[in-house]
PDB file of C-alpha atoms in Angstrom:
ATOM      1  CA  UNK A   1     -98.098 105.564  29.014  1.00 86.00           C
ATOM      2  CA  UNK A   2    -101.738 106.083  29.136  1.00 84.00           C
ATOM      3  CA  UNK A   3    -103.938 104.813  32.261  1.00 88.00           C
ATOM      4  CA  UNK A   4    -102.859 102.975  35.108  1.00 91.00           C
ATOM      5  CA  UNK A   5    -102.305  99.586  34.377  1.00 91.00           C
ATOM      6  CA  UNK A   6     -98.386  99.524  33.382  1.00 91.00           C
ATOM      7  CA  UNK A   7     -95.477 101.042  35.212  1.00 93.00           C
ATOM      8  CA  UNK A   8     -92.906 100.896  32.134  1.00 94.00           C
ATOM      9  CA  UNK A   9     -91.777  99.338  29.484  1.00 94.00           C
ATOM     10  CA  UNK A  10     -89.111  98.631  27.366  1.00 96.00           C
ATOM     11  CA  UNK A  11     -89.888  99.287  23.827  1.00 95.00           C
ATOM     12  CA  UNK A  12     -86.921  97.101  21.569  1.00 94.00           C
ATOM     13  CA  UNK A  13     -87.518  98.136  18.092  1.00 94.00           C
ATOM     14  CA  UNK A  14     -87.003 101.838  19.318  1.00 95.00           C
ATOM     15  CA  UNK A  15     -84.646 100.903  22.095  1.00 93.00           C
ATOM     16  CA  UNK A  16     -86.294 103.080  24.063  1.00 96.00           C
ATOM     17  CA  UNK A  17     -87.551 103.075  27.716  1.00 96.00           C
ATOM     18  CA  UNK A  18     -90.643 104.786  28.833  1.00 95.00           C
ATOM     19  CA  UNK A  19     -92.357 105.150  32.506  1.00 95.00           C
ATOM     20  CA  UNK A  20     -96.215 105.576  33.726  1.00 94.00           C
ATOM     21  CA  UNK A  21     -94.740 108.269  36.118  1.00 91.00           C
ATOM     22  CA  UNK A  22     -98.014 109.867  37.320  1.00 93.00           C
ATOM     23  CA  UNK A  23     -98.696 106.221  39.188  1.00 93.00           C
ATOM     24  CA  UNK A  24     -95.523 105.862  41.442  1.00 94.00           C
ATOM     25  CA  UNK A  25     -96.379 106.121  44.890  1.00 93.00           C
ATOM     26  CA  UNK A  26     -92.987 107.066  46.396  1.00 93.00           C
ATOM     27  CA  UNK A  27     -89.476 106.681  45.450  1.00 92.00           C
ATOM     28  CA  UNK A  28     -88.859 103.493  46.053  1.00 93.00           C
ATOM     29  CA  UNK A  29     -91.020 101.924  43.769  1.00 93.00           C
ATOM     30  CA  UNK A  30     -90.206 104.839  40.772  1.00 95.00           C
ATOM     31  CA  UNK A  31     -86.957 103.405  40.904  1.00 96.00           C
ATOM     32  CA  UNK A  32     -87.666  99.576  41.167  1.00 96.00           C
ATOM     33  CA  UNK A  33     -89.543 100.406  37.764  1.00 96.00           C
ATOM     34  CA  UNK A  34     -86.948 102.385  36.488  1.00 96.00           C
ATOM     35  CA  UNK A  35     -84.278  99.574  37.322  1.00 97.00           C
ATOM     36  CA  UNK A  36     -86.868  96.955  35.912  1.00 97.00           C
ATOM     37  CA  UNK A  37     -86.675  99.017  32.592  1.00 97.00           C
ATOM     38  CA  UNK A  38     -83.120  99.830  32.191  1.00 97.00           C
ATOM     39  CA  UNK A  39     -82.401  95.817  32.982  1.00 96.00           C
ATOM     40  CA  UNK A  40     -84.419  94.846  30.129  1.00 97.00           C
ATOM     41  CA  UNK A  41     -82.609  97.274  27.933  1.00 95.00           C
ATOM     42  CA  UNK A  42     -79.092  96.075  29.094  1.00 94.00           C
ATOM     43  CA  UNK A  43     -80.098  92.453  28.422  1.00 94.00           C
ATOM     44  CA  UNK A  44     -81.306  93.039  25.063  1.00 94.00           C
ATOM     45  CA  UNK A  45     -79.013  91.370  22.615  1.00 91.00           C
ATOM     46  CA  UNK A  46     -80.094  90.397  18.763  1.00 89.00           C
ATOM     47  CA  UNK A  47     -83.552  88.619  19.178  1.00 89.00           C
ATOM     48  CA  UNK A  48     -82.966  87.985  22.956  1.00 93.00           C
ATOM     49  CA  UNK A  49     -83.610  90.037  26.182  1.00 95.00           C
ATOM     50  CA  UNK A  50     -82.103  88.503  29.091  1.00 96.00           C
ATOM     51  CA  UNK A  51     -83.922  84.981  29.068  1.00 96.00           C
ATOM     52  CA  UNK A  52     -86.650  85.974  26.410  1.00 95.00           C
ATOM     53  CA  UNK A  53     -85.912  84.683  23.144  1.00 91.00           C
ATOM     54  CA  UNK A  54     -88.716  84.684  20.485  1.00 88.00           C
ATOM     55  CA  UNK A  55     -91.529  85.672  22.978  1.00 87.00           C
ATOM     56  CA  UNK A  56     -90.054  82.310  25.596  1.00 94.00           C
ATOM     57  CA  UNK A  57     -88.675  82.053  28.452  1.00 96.00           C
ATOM     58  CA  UNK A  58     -90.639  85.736  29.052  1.00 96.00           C
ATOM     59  CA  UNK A  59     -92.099  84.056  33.110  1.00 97.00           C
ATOM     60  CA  UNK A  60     -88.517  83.786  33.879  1.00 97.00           C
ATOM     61  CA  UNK A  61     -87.270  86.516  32.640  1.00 97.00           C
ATOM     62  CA  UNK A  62     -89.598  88.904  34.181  1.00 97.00           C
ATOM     63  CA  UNK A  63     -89.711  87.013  37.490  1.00 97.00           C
ATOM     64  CA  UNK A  64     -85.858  87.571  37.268  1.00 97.00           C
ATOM     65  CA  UNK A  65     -85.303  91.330  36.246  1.00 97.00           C
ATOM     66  CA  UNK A  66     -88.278  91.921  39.086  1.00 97.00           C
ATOM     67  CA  UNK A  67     -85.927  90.468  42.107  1.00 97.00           C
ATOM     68  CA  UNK A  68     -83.157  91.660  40.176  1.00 96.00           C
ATOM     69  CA  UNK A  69     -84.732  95.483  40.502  1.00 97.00           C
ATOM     70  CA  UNK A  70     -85.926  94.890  44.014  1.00 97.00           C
ATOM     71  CA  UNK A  71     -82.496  93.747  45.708  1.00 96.00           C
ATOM     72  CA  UNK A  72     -80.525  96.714  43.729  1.00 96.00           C
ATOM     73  CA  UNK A  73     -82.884  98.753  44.615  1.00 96.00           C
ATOM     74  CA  UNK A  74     -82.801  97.818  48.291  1.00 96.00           C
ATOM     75  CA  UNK A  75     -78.878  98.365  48.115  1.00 96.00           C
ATOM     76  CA  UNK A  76     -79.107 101.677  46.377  1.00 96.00           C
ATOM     77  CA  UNK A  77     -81.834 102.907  49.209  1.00 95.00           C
ATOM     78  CA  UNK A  78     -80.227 101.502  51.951  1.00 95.00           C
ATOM     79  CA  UNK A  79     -83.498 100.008  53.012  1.00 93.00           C
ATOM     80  CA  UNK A  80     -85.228  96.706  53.108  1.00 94.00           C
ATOM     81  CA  UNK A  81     -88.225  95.815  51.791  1.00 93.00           C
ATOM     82  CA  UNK A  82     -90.363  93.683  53.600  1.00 93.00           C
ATOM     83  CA  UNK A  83     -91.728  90.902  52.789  1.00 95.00           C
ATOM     84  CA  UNK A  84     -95.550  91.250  53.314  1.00 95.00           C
ATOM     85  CA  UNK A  85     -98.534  88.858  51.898  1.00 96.00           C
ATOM     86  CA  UNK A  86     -98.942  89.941  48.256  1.00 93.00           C
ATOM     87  CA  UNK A  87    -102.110  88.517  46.129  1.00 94.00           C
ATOM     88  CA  UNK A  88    -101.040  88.032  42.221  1.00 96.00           C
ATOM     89  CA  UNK A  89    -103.350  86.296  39.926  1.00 96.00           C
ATOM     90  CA  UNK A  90    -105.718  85.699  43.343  1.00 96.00           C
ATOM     91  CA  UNK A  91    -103.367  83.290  44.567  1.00 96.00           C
ATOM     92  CA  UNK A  92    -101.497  84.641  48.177  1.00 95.00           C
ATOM     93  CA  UNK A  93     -98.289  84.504  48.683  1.00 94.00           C
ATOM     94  CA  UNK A  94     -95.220  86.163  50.946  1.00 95.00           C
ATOM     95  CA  UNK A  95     -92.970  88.395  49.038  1.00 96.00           C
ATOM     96  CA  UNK A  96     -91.809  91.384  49.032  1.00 96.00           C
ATOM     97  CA  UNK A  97     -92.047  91.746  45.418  1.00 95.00           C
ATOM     98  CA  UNK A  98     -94.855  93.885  44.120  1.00 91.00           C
ATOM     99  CA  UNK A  99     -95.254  92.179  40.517  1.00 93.00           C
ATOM    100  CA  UNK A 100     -94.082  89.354  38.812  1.00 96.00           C
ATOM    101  CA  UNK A 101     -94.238  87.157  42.441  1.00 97.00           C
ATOM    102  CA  UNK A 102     -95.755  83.793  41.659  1.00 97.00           C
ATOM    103  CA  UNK A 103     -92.709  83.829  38.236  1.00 97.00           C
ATOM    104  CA  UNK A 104     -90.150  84.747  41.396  1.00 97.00           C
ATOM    105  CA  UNK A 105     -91.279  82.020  43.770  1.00 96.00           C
ATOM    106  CA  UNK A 106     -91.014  79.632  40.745  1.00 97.00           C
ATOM    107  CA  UNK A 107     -87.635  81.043  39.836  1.00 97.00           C
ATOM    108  CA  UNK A 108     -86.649  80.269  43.058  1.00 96.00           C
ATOM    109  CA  UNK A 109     -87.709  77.038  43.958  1.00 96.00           C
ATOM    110  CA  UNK A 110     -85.668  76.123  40.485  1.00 97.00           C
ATOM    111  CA  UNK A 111     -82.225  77.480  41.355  1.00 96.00           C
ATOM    112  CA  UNK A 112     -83.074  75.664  44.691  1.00 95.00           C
ATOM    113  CA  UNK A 113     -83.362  72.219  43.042  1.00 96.00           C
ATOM    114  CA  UNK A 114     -80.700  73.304  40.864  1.00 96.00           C
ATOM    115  CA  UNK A 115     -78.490  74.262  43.686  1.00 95.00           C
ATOM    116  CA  UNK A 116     -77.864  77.688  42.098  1.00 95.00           C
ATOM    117  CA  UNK A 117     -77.471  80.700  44.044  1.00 95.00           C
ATOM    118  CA  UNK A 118     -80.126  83.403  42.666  1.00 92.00           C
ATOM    119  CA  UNK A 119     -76.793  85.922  42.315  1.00 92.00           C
ATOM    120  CA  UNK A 120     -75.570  83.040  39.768  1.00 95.00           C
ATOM    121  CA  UNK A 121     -79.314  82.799  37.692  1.00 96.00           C
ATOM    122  CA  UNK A 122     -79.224  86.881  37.566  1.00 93.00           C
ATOM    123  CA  UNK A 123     -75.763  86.343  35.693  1.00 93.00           C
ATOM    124  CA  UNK A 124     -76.841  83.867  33.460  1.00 95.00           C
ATOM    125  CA  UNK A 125     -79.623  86.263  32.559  1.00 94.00           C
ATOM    126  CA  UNK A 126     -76.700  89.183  31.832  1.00 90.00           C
ATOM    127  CA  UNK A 127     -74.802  86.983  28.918  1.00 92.00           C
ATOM    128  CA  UNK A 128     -75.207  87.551  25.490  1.00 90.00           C
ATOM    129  CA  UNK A 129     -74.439  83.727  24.684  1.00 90.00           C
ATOM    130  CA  UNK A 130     -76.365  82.204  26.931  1.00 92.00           C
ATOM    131  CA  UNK A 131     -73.979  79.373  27.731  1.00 95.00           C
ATOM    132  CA  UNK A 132     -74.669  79.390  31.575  1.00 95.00           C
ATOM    133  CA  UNK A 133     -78.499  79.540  30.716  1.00 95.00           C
ATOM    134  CA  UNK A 134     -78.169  76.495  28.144  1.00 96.00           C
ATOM    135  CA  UNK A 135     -75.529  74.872  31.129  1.00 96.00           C
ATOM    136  CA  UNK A 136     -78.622  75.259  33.257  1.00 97.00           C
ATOM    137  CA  UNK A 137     -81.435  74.189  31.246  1.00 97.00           C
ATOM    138  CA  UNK A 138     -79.331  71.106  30.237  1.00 97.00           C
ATOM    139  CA  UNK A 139     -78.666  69.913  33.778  1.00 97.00           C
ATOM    140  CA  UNK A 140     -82.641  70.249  34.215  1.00 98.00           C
ATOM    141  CA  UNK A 141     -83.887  68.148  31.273  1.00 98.00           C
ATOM    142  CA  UNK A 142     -81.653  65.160  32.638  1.00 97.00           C
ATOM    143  CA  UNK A 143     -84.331  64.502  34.978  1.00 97.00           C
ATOM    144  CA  UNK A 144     -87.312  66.433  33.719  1.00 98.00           C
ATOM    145  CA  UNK A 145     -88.747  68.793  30.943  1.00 98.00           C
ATOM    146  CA  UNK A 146     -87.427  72.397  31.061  1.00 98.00           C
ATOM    147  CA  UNK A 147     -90.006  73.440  27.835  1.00 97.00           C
ATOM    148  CA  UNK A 148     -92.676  71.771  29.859  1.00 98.00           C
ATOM    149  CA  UNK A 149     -92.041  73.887  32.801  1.00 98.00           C
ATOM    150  CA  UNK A 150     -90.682  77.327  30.373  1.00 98.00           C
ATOM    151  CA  UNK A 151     -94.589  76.446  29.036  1.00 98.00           C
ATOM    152  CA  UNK A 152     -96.559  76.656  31.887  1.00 98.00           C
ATOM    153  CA  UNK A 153     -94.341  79.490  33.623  1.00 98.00           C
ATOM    154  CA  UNK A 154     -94.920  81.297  30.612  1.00 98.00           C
ATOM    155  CA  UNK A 155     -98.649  80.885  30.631  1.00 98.00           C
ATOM    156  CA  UNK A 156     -98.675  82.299  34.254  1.00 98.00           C
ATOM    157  CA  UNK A 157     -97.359  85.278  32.658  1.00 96.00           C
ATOM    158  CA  UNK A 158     -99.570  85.563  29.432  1.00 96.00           C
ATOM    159  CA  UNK A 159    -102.895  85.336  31.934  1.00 96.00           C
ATOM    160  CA  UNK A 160    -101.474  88.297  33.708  1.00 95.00           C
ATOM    161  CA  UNK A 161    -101.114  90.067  30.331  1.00 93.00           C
ATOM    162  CA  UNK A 162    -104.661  89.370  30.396  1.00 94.00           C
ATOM    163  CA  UNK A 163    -105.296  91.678  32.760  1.00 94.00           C
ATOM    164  CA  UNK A 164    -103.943  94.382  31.328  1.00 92.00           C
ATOM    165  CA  UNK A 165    -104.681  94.570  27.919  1.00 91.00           C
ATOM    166  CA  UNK A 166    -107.919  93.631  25.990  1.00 89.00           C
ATOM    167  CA  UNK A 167    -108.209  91.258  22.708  1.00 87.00           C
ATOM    168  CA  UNK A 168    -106.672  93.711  20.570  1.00 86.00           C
ATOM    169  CA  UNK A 169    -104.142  94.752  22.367  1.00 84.00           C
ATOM    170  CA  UNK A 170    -104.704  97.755  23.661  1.00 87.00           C
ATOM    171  CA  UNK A 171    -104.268  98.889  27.484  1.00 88.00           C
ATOM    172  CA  UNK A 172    -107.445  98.736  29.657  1.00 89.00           C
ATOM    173  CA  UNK A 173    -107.716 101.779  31.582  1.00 90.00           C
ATOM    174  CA  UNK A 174    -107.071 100.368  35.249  1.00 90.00           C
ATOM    175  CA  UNK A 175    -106.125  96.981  35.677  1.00 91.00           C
ATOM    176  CA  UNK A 176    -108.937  94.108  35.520  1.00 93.00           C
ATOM    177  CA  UNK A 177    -108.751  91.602  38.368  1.00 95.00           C
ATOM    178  CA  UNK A 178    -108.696  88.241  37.588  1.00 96.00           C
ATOM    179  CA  UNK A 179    -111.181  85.879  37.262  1.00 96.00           C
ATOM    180  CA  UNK A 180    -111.955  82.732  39.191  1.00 97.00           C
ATOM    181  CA  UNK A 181    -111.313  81.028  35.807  1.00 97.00           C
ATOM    182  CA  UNK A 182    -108.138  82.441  35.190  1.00 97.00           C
ATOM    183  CA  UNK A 183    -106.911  81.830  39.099  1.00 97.00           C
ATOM    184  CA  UNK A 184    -107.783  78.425  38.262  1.00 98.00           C
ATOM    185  CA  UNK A 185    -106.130  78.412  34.608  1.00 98.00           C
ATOM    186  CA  UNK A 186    -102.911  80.064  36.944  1.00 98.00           C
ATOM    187  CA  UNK A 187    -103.027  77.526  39.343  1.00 98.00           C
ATOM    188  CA  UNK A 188    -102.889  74.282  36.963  1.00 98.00           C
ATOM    189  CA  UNK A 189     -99.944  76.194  35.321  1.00 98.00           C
ATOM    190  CA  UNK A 190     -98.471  76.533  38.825  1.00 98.00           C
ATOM    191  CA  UNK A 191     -98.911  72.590  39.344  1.00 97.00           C
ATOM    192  CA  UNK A 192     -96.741  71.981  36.321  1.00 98.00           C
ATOM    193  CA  UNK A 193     -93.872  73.544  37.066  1.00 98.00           C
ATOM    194  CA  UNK A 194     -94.075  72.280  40.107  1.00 97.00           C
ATOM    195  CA  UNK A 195     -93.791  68.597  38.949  1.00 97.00           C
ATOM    196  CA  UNK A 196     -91.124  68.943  36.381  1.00 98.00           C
ATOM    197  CA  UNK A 197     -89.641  70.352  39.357  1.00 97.00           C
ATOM    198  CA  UNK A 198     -90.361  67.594  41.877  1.00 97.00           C
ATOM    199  CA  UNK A 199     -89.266  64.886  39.126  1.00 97.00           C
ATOM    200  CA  UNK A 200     -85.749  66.610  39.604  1.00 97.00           C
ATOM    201  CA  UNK A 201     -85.495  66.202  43.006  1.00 97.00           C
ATOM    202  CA  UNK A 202     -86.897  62.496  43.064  1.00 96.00           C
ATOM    203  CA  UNK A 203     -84.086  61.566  40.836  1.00 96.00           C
ATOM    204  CA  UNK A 204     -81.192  64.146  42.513  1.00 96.00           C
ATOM    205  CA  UNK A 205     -81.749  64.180  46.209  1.00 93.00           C
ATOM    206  CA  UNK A 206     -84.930  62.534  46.952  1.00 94.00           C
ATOM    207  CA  UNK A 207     -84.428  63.240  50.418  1.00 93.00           C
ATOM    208  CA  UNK A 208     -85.466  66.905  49.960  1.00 92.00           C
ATOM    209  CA  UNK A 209     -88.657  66.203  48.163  1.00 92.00           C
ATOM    210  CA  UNK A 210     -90.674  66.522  51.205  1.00 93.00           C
ATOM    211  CA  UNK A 211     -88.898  69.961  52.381  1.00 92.00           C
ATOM    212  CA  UNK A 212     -89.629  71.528  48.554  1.00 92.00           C
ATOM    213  CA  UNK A 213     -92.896  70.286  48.263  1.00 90.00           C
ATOM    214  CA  UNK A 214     -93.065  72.394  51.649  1.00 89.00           C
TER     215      UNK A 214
END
């Protein structure tokens, strides 16, 4: 992978995993990235990987195969990796996640309302039928709208992209860092999700609307 932008990728059409070695600092993150990879190849199933189906549901997905390379990782190491504050899009945050943070915190906060362990959402992300996924997004749009928030959460991800590639697709050399503009652009997106997820918890257990908003 040329420059310095991208740590791997999973290629589908080739099914075929390749790695930006020459930028890992040290061997914990080569194998986060490695783990990142080989999820996305594991998950891929007809048109789908994990939650991505037809270029959706990609904010979640990557959120999710990020935390799910970061805790195996930690297990495999026998090491934890602190949480320290991380800046994605120019918006702070605590994590210890190195990409893909603001998509985990979101992930998050929506097994939270959805009183789903984060074990449970990395499952739903393994199945080839998606039933637990469809179980999940079902429960959600009782209350509010789950293409709403798969939208915006999306979007956070597509400004990222923005950063990495230019109009034609093609890898910048070093990664471009973000404009006021698209912080801005990021956090309007954040605010959606957000109240899609707030709406849920006004109607479920509006009792813990103050604590999530916190």
């Amino acid at each position: 992978i040329p420059g310095s932008v991208v740590y791997g990728q999973y290629v589908p059409s080739q099914k075929k995993l390749y790695y930006n070695a020459k930028i890992f600092k040290n061997k914990q993150e080569a194998l986060m990235y490695i783990l990142h990879e080989m999820k996305h190849g594991l998950d891929h199933s007809g048109d789908s990987i994990g939650f991505e189906q037809n270029e959706k549901n990609v904010g979640s997905n990557e959120g999710a195969t990020q935390r799910f390379a970061t805790d195996i990782a930690e297990e495999m190491l026998g090491e934890k990796i602190p949480e320290t504050t991380q800046t994605s899009l120019g918006i702070k945050l605590q994590t210890n996640l190195d990409e893909y943070q603001i998509e985990d915190k979101i992930n998050e906060l929506f097994c939270k309302v959805l009183e789903i362990s984060r074990a449970d959402f990395l499952l739903a992300q393994n199945e080839e039928n998606k039933e637990s996924f469809n179980t999940i997004i079902n429960k959600f749009n009782e209350h509010a709208n789950f293409e709403k928030f798969q939208q915006a959460l999306d979007g956070i991800y597509a400004i990222q992209e923005e950063t990495w590639v230019d109009e034609n697709g093609e890898l910048f050399e070093i990664e471009k860092e973000p404009t006021e503009e698209q912080t801005q652009r990021a956090k309007e997106l954040i605010k959606i999700c957000q109240n899609e997820i707030f709406k849920y918890v006004e109607k479920t257990n509006p009792s813990k609307l103050g604590e999530i908003k916190e």
